Amino acid sequence: ISAWVKPDSFFGDQFIINWGITSMNRWMGFLLRGNEINHFWFSNDLVRPIGQPTGKWTHVAMTFDGTSRQLFVNGALIGVDT
């Protein structure tokens, strides 16, 4: 999953993309919260700080190879979990 974002502010939850059934905790996606990027996958969140690139285009991406999930910002790996 990847997206280009250009936030005007960092107040509250700013969903980039999400899908699934929230009432059953079966959903996933990306959101900005404060100075962090959050990739949520069911109830397993991968959260990392990204600063506050207000007014700047920023590329965010997540990959999954069947074993581990990798979180990237502007091409730099910023988080991994298994």
Short mmCIF file of the C-alpha atoms (twelve columns), coordinates in Angstrom:
data_MODEL
# 
_entry.id   MODEL 
# 
loop_
_atom_site.group_PDB 
_atom_site.id 
_atom_site.type_symbol 
_atom_site.label_atom_id 
_atom_site.label_alt_id 
_atom_site.label_comp_id 
_atom_site.label_asym_id 
_atom_site.label_seq_id 
_atom_site.Cartn_x 
_atom_site.Cartn_y 
_atom_site.Cartn_z 
_atom_site.pdbx_PDB_model_num 
ATOM 1  C CA . ILE A 1  0.000   0.000   0.000  1 
ATOM 2  C CA . SER A 2  1.366   3.450   -0.735 1 
ATOM 3  C CA . ALA A 3  0.126   7.008   -0.878 1 
ATOM 4  C CA . TRP A 4  1.330   10.555  -1.320 1 
ATOM 5  C CA . VAL A 5  0.032   12.880  1.419  1 
ATOM 6  C CA . LYS A 6  0.249   16.635  1.961  1 
ATOM 7  C CA . PRO A 7  -1.259  17.398  5.379  1 
ATOM 8  C CA . ASP A 8  -2.337  20.945  6.228  1 
ATOM 9  C CA . SER A 9  -2.310  20.217  9.966  1 
ATOM 10 C CA . PHE A 10 -1.686  17.427  12.444 1 
ATOM 11 C CA . PHE A 11 -4.756  17.685  14.660 1 
ATOM 12 C CA . GLY A 12 -6.819  14.579  15.365 1 
ATOM 13 C CA . ASP A 13 -6.840  11.411  13.291 1 
ATOM 14 C CA . GLN A 14 -6.320  11.985  9.584  1 
ATOM 15 C CA . PHE A 15 -7.108  8.796   7.719  1 
ATOM 16 C CA . ILE A 16 -5.132  8.270   4.528  1 
ATOM 17 C CA . ILE A 17 -6.837  5.004   3.584  1 
ATOM 18 C CA . ASN A 18 -8.762  2.375   5.492  1 
ATOM 19 C CA . TRP A 19 -11.054 -0.535  4.800  1 
ATOM 20 C CA . GLY A 20 -12.736 -3.380  6.646  1 
ATOM 21 C CA . ILE A 21 -15.242 -3.783  9.455  1 
ATOM 22 C CA . THR A 22 -14.449 -1.552  12.432 1 
ATOM 23 C CA . SER A 23 -17.119 -3.047  14.706 1 
ATOM 24 C CA . MET A 24 -15.382 -6.442  14.523 1 
ATOM 25 C CA . ASN A 25 -11.850 -4.973  14.726 1 
ATOM 26 C CA . ARG A 26 -11.190 -6.340  11.242 1 
ATOM 27 C CA . TRP A 27 -9.879  -3.324  9.454  1 
ATOM 28 C CA . MET A 28 -6.593  -1.969  8.218  1 
ATOM 29 C CA . GLY A 29 -5.109  1.158   6.733  1 
ATOM 30 C CA . PHE A 30 -2.981  4.255   7.325  1 
ATOM 31 C CA . LEU A 31 -3.564  7.335   9.408  1 
ATOM 32 C CA . LEU A 32 -1.659  10.358  10.646 1 
ATOM 33 C CA . ARG A 33 -2.041  11.129  14.361 1 
ATOM 34 C CA . GLY A 34 -0.061  13.990  15.837 1 
ATOM 35 C CA . ASN A 35 3.502   13.550  14.612 1 
ATOM 36 C CA . GLU A 36 3.114   9.819   13.940 1 
ATOM 37 C CA . ILE A 37 2.184   7.552   11.061 1 
ATOM 38 C CA . ASN A 38 0.091   4.555   12.054 1 
ATOM 39 C CA . HIS A 39 -0.421  1.467   9.924  1 
ATOM 40 C CA . PHE A 40 -3.206  -0.439  11.647 1 
ATOM 41 C CA . TRP A 41 -3.787  -4.075  10.816 1 
ATOM 42 C CA . PHE A 42 -6.647  -5.600  12.784 1 
ATOM 43 C CA . SER A 43 -5.560  -4.902  16.388 1 
ATOM 44 C CA . ASN A 44 -1.829  -4.828  15.583 1 
ATOM 45 C CA . ASP A 45 -0.627  -1.257  14.998 1 
ATOM 46 C CA . LEU A 46 2.783   -0.246  13.682 1 
ATOM 47 C CA . VAL A 47 3.303   3.356   14.819 1 
ATOM 48 C CA . ARG A 48 6.374   5.488   14.155 1 
ATOM 49 C CA . PRO A 49 7.159   9.208   14.474 1 
ATOM 50 C CA . ILE A 50 7.532   11.154  11.223 1 
ATOM 51 C CA . GLY A 51 7.751   14.742  12.449 1 
ATOM 52 C CA . GLN A 52 5.199   17.174  11.092 1 
ATOM 53 C CA . PRO A 53 5.718   17.671  7.348  1 
ATOM 54 C CA . THR A 54 2.892   20.229  7.109  1 
ATOM 55 C CA . GLY A 55 2.375   21.491  3.565  1 
ATOM 56 C CA . LYS A 56 4.963   19.091  2.121  1 
ATOM 57 C CA . TRP A 57 4.315   16.089  -0.088 1 
ATOM 58 C CA . THR A 58 5.325   12.919  1.760  1 
ATOM 59 C CA . HIS A 59 5.285   9.357   0.432  1 
ATOM 60 C CA . VAL A 60 4.146   6.646   2.849  1 
ATOM 61 C CA . ALA A 61 4.182   2.922   2.085  1 
ATOM 62 C CA . MET A 62 3.715   -0.443  3.757  1 
ATOM 63 C CA . THR A 63 4.805   -3.804  2.425  1 
ATOM 64 C CA . PHE A 64 4.177   -7.325  3.699  1 
ATOM 65 C CA . ASP A 65 6.216   -10.291 2.488  1 
ATOM 66 C CA . GLY A 66 4.181   -12.984 4.232  1 
ATOM 67 C CA . THR A 67 6.306   -12.782 7.364  1 
ATOM 68 C CA . SER A 68 7.126   -9.185  8.191  1 
ATOM 69 C CA . ARG A 69 5.538   -5.796  7.642  1 
ATOM 70 C CA . GLN A 70 7.742   -2.849  6.642  1 
ATOM 71 C CA . LEU A 71 6.770   0.815   6.967  1 
ATOM 72 C CA . PHE A 72 8.461   3.426   4.754  1 
ATOM 73 C CA . VAL A 73 8.372   7.226   4.647  1 
ATOM 74 C CA . ASN A 74 9.931   8.901   1.599  1 
ATOM 75 C CA . GLY A 75 11.647  5.620   0.705  1 
ATOM 76 C CA . ALA A 76 13.321  5.208   4.109  1 
ATOM 77 C CA . LEU A 77 12.488  2.150   6.191  1 
ATOM 78 C CA . ILE A 78 11.194  3.442   9.542  1 
ATOM 79 C CA . GLY A 79 9.568   0.372   11.082 1 
ATOM 80 C CA . VAL A 80 9.393   -3.428  10.868 1 
ATOM 81 C CA . ASP A 81 7.382   -6.024  12.737 1 
ATOM 82 C CA . THR A 82 6.615   -9.719  12.352 1 
# 
